[in-house]
Amino acid sequence: MTDDATARIDTAVKANDVLLFMKGTPLFPQCGFSSRAIAILDHLGVKYETMDVLQDQGIRQGIKAYSDWPTIPQLYVKGEFVGGSDIMMEMYESGELKQLMTDGGVAAA
């Protein structure tokens, strides 16, 4: 992983209240897990940003090392790694994800 990719990831994570590293874009997710992650965020009605890892190999590899998590998508809230789509789904169903957004003061979309 290059220092440049790490710096760009770190800057993006810190600059956005809710950031999803995903394959594709919110309008055109390129995998089912990314699609599910977008659906969850949309259902919560929060404002979020995304980074398409398919557009940048450095980010695609770098985010896995940054979070020490092997899969994409990856959700960050207020600079903290939350998890991938399975964890997001569990937290969404239990109400934990909504609570995390509320506690973090995340803005509605």
Coordinates of C-alpha atoms in Angstrom, one line a residue:
M1 CA 0.0 0.0 0.0
T2 CA 1.3 3.4 -0.9
D3 CA 1.5 6.2 1.6
D4 CA -0.5 8.3 -0.9
A5 CA -3.4 5.9 -0.8
T6 CA -3.3 5.7 3.0
A7 CA -3.3 9.5 3.2
R8 CA -6.2 9.8 0.8
I9 CA -8.2 7.2 2.7
D10 CA -7.4 8.9 6.0
T11 CA -8.4 12.3 4.7
A12 CA -11.7 11.0 3.3
V13 CA -12.6 9.1 6.4
K14 CA -12.0 12.1 8.6
A15 CA -13.7 14.6 6.2
N16 CA -17.0 12.8 6.0
D17 CA -19.5 11.9 8.8
V18 CA -20.6 8.8 6.9
L19 CA -18.4 7.3 4.2
L20 CA -18.9 4.0 2.4
F21 CA -16.1 2.5 0.4
M22 CA -17.9 0.4 -2.2
K23 CA -17.7 -1.2 -5.6
G24 CA -19.4 1.2 -8.1
T25 CA -21.5 4.2 -7.3
P26 CA -24.8 4.6 -5.4
L27 CA -26.7 4.7 -8.7
F28 CA -24.8 1.8 -10.2
P29 CA -23.4 -0.5 -7.5
Q30 CA -21.1 -3.1 -9.0
C31 CA -21.8 -5.9 -6.4
G32 CA -24.7 -7.1 -4.4
F33 CA -23.1 -6.3 -1.0
S34 CA -22.4 -2.7 -2.1
S35 CA -26.0 -2.4 -3.4
R36 CA -27.3 -3.7 0.0
A37 CA -25.1 -1.2 1.9
I38 CA -26.5 1.7 -0.2
A39 CA -30.1 0.5 0.4
I40 CA -29.5 0.4 4.2
L41 CA -28.0 4.0 4.2
D42 CA -30.9 5.2 2.0
H43 CA -33.5 3.6 4.3
L44 CA -31.8 5.4 7.3
G45 CA -32.1 8.7 5.4
V46 CA -28.7 9.9 6.3
K47 CA -26.3 12.0 4.2
Y48 CA -23.3 10.0 3.1
E49 CA -20.4 10.0 0.7
T50 CA -19.0 7.0 -1.2
M51 CA -15.7 6.1 -2.7
D52 CA -15.6 3.7 -5.7
V53 CA -12.7 1.3 -5.1
L54 CA -13.0 0.0 -8.6
Q55 CA -11.7 3.4 -9.9
D56 CA -8.5 3.3 -7.9
Q57 CA -6.4 0.2 -7.2
G58 CA -4.5 2.0 -4.5
I59 CA -7.7 2.7 -2.6
R60 CA -9.0 -0.8 -3.3
Q61 CA -6.0 -2.4 -1.7
G62 CA -5.3 0.3 0.8
I63 CA -8.7 0.3 2.5
K64 CA -8.3 -3.4 3.4
A65 CA -5.1 -2.6 5.2
Y66 CA -6.4 0.6 6.7
S67 CA -9.3 -1.1 8.4
D68 CA -7.7 -4.5 8.7
W69 CA -10.9 -5.8 7.1
P70 CA -10.7 -8.1 4.0
T71 CA -13.9 -7.2 2.2
I72 CA -15.7 -4.3 0.5
P73 CA -18.0 -2.4 1.2
Q74 CA -16.7 -0.8 4.3
L75 CA -18.7 1.8 6.3
Y76 CA -17.1 4.5 8.4
V77 CA -19.1 6.8 10.7
K78 CA -17.5 9.8 12.3
G79 CA -14.1 8.4 11.5
E80 CA -14.7 5.0 13.0
F81 CA -14.8 1.7 11.1
V82 CA -18.3 0.2 11.5
G83 CA -18.0 -2.9 9.3
G84 CA -19.1 -4.5 6.0
S85 CA -22.5 -5.2 4.6
D86 CA -23.3 -8.1 6.9
I87 CA -22.5 -6.1 10.0
M88 CA -24.4 -3.2 8.6
M89 CA -27.5 -5.4 8.0
E90 CA -27.3 -6.8 11.5
M91 CA -27.0 -3.4 13.1
Y92 CA -29.7 -2.0 10.8
E93 CA -32.2 -4.8 11.8
S94 CA -31.4 -4.3 15.5
G95 CA -31.7 -0.6 15.4
E96 CA -28.1 -0.2 16.4
L97 CA -27.1 1.5 13.1
K98 CA -29.8 4.2 13.4
Q99 CA -28.8 4.8 17.0
L100 CA -25.1 5.1 16.0
M101 CA -26.1 7.8 13.4
T102 CA -28.4 9.6 15.9
D103 CA -25.7 9.5 18.7
G104 CA -23.1 10.8 16.2
G105 CA -25.3 13.6 15.1
V106 CA -25.2 12.5 11.5
A107 CA -27.3 14.8 9.3
A108 CA -30.4 13.7 7.5
A109 CA -30.1 13.5 3.7

